[in-house]
Coordinates of C-alpha atoms and ligand atoms in Angstrom, one line a residue:
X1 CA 0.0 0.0 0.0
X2 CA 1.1 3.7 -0.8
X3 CA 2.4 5.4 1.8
X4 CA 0.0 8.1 3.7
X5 CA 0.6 11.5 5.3
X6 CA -1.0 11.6 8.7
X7 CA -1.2 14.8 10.9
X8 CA -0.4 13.1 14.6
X9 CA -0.5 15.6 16.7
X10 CA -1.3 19.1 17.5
X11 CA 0.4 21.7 20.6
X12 CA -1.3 25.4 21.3
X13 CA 0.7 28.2 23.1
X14 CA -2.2 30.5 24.9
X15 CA -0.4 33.3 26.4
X16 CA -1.2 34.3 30.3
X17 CA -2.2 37.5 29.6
X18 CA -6.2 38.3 28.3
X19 CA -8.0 41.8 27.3
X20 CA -11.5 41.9 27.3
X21 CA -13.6 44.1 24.9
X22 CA -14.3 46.5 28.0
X23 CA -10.9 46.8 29.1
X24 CA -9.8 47.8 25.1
X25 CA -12.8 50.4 24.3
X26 CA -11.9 51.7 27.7
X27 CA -8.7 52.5 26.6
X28 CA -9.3 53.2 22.9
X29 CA -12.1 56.0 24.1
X30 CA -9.8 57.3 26.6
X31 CA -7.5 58.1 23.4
X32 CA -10.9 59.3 21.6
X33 CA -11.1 61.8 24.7
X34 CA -7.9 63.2 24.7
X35 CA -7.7 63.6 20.9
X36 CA -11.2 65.7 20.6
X37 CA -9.6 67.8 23.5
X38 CA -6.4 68.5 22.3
X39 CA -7.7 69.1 18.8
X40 CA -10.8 70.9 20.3
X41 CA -10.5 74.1 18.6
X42 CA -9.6 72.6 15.1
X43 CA -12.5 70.7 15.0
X44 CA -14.8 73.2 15.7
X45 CA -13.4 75.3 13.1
X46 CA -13.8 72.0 10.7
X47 CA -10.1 71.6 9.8
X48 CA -9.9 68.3 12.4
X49 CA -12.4 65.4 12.0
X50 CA -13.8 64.5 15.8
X51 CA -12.7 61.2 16.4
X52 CA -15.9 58.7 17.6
X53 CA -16.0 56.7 20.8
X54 CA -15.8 52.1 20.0
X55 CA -18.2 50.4 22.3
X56 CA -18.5 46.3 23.7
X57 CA -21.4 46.1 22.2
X58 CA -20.8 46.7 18.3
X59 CA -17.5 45.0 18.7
X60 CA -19.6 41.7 20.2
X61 CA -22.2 42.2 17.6
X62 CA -19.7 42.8 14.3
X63 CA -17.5 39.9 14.8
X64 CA -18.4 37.8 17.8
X65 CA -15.3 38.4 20.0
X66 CA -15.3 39.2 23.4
X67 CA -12.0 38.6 24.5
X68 CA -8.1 38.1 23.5
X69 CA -4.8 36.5 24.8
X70 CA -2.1 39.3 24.3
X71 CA 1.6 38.6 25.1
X72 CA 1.9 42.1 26.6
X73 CA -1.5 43.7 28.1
X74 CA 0.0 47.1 30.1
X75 CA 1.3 48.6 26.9
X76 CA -1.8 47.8 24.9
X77 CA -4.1 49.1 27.2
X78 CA -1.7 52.3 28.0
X79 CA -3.7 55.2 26.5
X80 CA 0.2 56.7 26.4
X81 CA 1.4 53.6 24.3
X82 CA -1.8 51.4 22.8
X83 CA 1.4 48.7 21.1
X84 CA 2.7 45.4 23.4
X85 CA 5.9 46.5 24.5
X86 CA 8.6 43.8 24.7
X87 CA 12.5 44.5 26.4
X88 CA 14.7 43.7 23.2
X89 CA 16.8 40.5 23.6
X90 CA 20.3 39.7 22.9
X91 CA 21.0 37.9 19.5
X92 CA 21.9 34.8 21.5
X93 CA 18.8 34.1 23.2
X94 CA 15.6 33.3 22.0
X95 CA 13.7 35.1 20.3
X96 CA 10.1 36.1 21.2
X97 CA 8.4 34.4 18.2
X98 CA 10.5 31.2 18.4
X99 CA 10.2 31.1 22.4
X100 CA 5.9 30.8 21.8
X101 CA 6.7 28.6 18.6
X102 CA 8.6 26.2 20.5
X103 CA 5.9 26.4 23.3
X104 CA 3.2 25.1 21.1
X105 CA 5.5 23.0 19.3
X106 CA 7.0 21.1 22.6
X107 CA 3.0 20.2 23.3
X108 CA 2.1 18.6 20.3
X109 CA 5.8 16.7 20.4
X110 CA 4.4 15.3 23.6
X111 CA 1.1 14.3 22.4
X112 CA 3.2 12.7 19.6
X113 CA 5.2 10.9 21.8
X114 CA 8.4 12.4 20.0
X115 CA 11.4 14.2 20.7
X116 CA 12.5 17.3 18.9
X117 CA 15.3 15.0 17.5
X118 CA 12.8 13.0 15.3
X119 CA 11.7 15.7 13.7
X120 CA 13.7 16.1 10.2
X121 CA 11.7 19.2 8.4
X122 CA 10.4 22.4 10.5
X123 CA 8.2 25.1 8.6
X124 CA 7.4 28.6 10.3
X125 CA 4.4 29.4 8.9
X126 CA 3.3 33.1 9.7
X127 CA 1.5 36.5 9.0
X128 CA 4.8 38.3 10.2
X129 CA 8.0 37.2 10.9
X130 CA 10.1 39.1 13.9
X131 CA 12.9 39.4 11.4
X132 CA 13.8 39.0 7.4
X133 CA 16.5 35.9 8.6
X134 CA 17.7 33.9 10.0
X135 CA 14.5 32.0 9.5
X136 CA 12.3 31.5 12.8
X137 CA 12.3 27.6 11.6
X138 CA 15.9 27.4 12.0
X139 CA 16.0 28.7 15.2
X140 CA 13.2 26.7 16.5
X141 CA 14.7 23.8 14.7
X142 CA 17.9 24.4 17.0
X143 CA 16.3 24.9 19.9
X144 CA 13.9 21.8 19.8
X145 CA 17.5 19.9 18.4
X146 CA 16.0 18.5 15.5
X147 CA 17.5 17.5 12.4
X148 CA 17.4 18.1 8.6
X149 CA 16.5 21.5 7.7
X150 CA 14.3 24.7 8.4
X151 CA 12.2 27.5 6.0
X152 CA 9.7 30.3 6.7
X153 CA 6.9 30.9 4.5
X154 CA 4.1 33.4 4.6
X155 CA 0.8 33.2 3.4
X156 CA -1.2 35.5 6.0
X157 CA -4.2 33.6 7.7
X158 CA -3.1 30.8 5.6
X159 CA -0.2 30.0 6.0
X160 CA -1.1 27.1 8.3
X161 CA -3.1 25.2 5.5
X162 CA -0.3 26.0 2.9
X163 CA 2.0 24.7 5.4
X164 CA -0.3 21.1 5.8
X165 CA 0.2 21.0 2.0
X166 CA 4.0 22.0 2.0
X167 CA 4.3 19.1 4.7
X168 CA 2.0 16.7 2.9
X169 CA 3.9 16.6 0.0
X170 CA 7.4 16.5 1.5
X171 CA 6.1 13.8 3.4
X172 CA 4.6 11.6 0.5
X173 CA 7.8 12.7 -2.1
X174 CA 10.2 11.5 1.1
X175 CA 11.5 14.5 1.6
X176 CA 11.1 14.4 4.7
X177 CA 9.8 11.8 6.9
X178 CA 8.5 14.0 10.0
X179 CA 7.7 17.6 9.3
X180 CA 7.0 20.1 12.4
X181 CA 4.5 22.9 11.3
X182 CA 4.4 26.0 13.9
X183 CA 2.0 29.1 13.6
X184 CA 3.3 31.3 16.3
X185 CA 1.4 34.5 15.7
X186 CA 2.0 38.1 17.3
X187 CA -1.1 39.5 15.9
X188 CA -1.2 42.3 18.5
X189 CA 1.9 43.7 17.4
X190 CA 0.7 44.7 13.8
X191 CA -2.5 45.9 14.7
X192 CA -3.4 49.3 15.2
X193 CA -5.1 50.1 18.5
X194 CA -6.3 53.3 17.9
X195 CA -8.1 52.9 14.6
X196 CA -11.9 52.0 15.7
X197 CA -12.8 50.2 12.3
X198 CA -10.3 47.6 13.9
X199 CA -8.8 47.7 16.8
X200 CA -10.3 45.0 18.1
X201 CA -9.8 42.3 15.5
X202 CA -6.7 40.2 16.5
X203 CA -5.4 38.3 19.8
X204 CA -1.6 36.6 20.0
X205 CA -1.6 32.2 20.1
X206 CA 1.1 29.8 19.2
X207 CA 0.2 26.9 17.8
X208 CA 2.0 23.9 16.5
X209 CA 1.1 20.7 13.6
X210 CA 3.1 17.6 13.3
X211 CA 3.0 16.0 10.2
X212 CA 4.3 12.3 9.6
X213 CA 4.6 9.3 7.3
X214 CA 2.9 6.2 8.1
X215 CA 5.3 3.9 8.2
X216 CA 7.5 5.8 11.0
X217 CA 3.9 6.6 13.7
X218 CA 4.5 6.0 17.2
X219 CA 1.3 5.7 17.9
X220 CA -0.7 4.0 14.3
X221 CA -4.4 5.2 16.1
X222 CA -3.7 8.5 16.5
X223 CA -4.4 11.5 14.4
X224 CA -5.4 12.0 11.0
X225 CA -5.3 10.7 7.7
X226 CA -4.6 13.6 5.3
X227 CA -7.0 12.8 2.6
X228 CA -6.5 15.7 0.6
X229 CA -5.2 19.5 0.4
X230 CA -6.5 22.2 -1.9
X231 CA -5.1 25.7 -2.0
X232 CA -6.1 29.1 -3.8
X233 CA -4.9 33.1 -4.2
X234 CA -6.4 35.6 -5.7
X235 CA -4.3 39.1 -5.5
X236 CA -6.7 42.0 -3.7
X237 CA -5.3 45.3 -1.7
X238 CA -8.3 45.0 0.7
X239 CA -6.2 43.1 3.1
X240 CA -2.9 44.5 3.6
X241 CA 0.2 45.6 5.7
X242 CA 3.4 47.7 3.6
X243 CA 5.7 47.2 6.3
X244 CA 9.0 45.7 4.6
X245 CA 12.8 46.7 4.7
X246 CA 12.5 48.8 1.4
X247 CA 10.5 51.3 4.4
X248 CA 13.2 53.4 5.4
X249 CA 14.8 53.7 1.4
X250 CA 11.2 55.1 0.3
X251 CA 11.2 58.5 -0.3
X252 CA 8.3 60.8 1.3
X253 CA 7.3 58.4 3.0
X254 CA 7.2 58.0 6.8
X255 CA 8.2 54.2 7.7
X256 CA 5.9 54.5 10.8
X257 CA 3.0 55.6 8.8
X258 CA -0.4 53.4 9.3
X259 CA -0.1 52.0 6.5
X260 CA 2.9 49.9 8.1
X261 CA 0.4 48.3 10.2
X262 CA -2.6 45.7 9.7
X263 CA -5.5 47.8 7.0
X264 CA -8.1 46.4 5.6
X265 CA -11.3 47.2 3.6
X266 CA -13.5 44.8 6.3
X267 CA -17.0 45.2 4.4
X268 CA -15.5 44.1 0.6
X269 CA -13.4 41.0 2.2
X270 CA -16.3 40.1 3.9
X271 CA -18.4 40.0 1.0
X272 CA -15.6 38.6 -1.5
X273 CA -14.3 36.1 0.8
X274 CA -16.8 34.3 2.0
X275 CA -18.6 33.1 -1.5
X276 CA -15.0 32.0 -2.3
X277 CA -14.6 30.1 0.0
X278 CA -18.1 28.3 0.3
X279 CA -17.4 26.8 -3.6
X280 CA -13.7 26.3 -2.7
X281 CA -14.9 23.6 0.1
X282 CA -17.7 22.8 -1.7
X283 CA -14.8 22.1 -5.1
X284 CA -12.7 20.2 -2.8
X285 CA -15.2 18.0 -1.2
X286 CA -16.2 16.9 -4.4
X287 CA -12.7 16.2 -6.0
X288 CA -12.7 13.7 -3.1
X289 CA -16.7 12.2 -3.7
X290 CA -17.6 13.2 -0.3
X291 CA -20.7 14.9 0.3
X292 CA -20.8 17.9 3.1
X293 CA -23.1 16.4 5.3
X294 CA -20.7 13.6 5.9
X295 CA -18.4 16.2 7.2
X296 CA -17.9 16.1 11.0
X297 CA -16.5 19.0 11.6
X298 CA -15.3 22.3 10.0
X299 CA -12.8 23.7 11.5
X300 CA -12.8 27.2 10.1
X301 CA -10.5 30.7 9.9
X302 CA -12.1 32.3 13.1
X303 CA -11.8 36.7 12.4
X304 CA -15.5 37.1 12.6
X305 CA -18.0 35.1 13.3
X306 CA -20.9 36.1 11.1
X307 CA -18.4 35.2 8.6
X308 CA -17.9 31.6 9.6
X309 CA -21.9 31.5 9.7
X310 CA -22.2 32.2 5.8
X311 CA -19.5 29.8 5.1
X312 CA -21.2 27.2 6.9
X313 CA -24.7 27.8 5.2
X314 CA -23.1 28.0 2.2
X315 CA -21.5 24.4 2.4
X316 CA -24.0 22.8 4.4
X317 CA -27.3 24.2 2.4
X318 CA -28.6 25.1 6.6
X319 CA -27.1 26.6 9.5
X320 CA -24.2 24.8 10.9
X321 CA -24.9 23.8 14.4
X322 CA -22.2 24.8 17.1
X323 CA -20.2 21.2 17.5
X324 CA -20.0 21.1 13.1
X325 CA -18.4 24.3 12.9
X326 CA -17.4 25.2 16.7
X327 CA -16.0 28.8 17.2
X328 CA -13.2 30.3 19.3
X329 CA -12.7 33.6 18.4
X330 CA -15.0 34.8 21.2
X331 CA -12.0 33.8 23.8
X332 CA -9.2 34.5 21.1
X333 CA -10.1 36.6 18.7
X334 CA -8.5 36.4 15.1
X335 CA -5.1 34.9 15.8
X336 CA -4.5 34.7 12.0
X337 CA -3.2 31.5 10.8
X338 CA -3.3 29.8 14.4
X339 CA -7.0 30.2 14.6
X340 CA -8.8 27.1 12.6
X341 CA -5.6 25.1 14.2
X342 CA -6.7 26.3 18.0
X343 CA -10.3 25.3 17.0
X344 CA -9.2 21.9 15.8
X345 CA -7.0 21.3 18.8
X346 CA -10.0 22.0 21.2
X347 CA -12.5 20.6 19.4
X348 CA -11.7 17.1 18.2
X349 CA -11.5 14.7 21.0
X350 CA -14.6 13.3 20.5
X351 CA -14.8 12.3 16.7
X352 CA -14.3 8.3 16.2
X353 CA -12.5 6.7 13.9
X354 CA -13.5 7.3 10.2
X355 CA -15.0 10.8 11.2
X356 CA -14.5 13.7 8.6
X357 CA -13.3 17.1 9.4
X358 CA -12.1 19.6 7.2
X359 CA -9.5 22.3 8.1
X360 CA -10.2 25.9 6.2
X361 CA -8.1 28.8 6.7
X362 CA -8.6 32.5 4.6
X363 CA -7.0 35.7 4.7
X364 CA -5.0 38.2 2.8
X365 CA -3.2 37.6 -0.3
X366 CA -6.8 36.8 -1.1
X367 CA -5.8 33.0 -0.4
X368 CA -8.0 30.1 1.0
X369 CA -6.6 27.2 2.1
X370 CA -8.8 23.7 2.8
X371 CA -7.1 20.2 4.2
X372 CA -9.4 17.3 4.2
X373 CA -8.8 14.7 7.6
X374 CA -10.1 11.4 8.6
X375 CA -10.0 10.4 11.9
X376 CA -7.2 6.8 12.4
Ligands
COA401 N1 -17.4 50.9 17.7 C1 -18.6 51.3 17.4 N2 -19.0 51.5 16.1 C2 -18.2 51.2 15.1 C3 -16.9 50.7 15.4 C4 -16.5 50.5 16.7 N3 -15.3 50.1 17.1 N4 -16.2 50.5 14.2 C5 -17.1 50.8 13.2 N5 -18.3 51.2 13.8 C6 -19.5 51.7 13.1 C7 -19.1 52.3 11.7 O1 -18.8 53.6 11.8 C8 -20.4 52.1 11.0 O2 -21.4 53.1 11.3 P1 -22.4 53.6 10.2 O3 -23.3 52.5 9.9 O4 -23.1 54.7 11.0 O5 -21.6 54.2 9.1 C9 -21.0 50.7 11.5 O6 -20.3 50.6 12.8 C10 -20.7 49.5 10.6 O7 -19.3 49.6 10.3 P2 -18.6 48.5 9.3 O8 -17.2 48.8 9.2 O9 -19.5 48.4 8.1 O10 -18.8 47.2 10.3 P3 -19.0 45.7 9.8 O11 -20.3 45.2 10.2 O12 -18.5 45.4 8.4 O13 -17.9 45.0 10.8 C11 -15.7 44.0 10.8 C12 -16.6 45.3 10.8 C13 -14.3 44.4 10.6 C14 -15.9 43.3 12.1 C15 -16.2 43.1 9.6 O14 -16.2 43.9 8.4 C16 -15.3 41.9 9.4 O15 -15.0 41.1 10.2 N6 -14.8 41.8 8.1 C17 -14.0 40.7 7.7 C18 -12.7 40.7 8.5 C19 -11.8 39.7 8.1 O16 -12.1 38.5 8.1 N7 -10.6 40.0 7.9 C20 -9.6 39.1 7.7 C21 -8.4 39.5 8.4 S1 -7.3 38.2 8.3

């Protein structure tokens, strides 16, 4: 028999730190306050728009959070600040990104019943890397002391299903025979707290994917079959950040603009994303002669859950019901590529073997991402 790719195992970082929506509007209108005062007498003569107040209750109501984890809370919630602040460390120790990485990625090791040293391919796959290179995977591949080799890629709030595939492959070309995938995601840090249209979108989560060949599985009941992977882009503007290293060789232009931060146009990616990815599932399911009501579980992008809502009507022909497509962005908010992989690791203990669940993950780029499992 042809050799299979099977995910074994899954690890989440949750940071200790959590900000709820009345903690951040607190905050946010606090700035709002001191802006409209400071700018009183422009605005009245009409030369300074008045900036408006957020509230709990449209953020709850938009998108269905009502809480994040944050790596650094004081400096987000300092009206002074509104940005996690982190003490800079010394090239020689860990870095931030790889200390959460290796976090999530020392949990699902456990659950595999592996040491870093089986591993022989790591992928970092993120919205935003903490630097251009070294790559995050090759530090995280030194520090967990495993072999072979190490790359970054980027693909947004995809990058963990174009990782699945990257893995998938390597695994079934034999490449690689067991691939570590980690999504360690500082969302907070290119967000901007003080524009209202979004300030509340994102939260920070780790999380962590091993990927193996089924002839080397510790454990042969565990995990997932990989049936099948299925990957799309589409280039649009209404998700994007400019920040880059050409920044500071850019004339008239400031490299600390807003523009070097998370913008989107919320309304159009709402509307062009979700149809997309509705007949991308839909495609994929097909490809593999399955029809959606055999799927157990979707385990979907969480940034808004209205969003995830349409998707699942979409694909199911009826509302979804709260076990088929569970959410977590209430607790975590849109942790970019780590959020359909923190909704998969707490919500799969109870499908049997043979059960269907399907990964989907969509974001900027426009990409959409889908990874078909069966439960061994
Ligand atoms: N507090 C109170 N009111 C607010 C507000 C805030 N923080 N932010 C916006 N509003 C107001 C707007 O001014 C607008 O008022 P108006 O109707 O009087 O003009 C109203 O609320 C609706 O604003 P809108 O921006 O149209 O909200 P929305 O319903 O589209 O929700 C998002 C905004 C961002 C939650 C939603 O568009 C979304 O989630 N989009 C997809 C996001 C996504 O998946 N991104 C991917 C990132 S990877």
């Amino acid at each position: 028999m042809s050799k299979r790719a099977v995910l074994s195992a899954i690890g989440l970082h949750t940071p200790a730190e959590r900000i709820s929506n009345d903690e951040l509007v607190a905050t946010f209108n606090d700035y709002v306050h001191r802006f409209n005062d400071q700018h009183a007498q422009a605005i009245a003569a009409g030369e300074v728009t008045a900036l408006a107040e957020s509230s709990s209750a449209f953020i709850e109501k938009a998108s269905g959070i009502k809480s994040r984890y944050v790596l650094n809370k004081s400096g987000i919630l300092d009206p002074n600040i509104m940005h996690p602040v982190f003490p800079a460390r010394d090239n020689d120790a860990l870095s931030l990104q790889a200390e959460i990485g290796v976090a999530a990625a020392r949990d699902a090791l456990t659950r595999a019943g592996l040491q870093g040293s089986d591993i022989d391919m790591v992928l970092v796959a993120n919205s935003n890397m903490q630097r251009a290179y070294p790559a995050m995977a090759v530090e995280i591949q030194t520090a967990l002391g495993c072999s072979g080799f190490a790359f970054d890629m980027n693909v947004a709030c995809s990058s963990a299903t174009f990782a699945l595939q990257t893995a998938r492959d390597a695994v079934l070309s034999g490449s690689a025979k067991r691939v570590l995938i980690v999504n360690a995601e500082i969302c907070t840090a290119h967000l901007n707290f003080r524009e209202r249209d979004s300030h509340f979108i994102f939260g920070d989560a780790a999380t962590a994917m091993i990927v193996e060949s089924d002839d080397v599985l510790v454990n042969m009941h565990q995990g997932f079959n990989i049936i099948g992977t299925k990957l799309w882009t589409q280039f649009s503007n209404n998700i994007r950040n400019n920040f880059g290293f050409l920044n500071r060789c850019e004339i008239d232009d400031d490299p600390l603009s807003n523009d070097k931060l998370f913008v989107q146009q919320g309304r159009k990616v709402f509307k062009e994303v979700c149809p997309a990815v509705g007949e991308h599932l839909l495609a994929h399911l097909q490809q593999h002669h399955i029809e959606p009501t055999q799927v157990k579980r979707f385990w979907l992008h969480q940034a808004n859950r209205t969003m995830n809502e349409l998707i699942g009507r979409r694909v199911l022909g009826r509302d979804a019901t709260a076990e088929e497509a569970p959410i977590i962005l209430d607790r975590y908010a849109n942790t970019s590529s780590a959020g359909s992989i923190i909704a998969l690791y707490l919500h799969h203990a109870d499908l049997g073997q043979g059960d269907l669940g399907v990964i989907s993950s969509f974001g900027a780029g426009y990409s959409i991402g889908s990874a078909i499992l069966e439960k061994r």
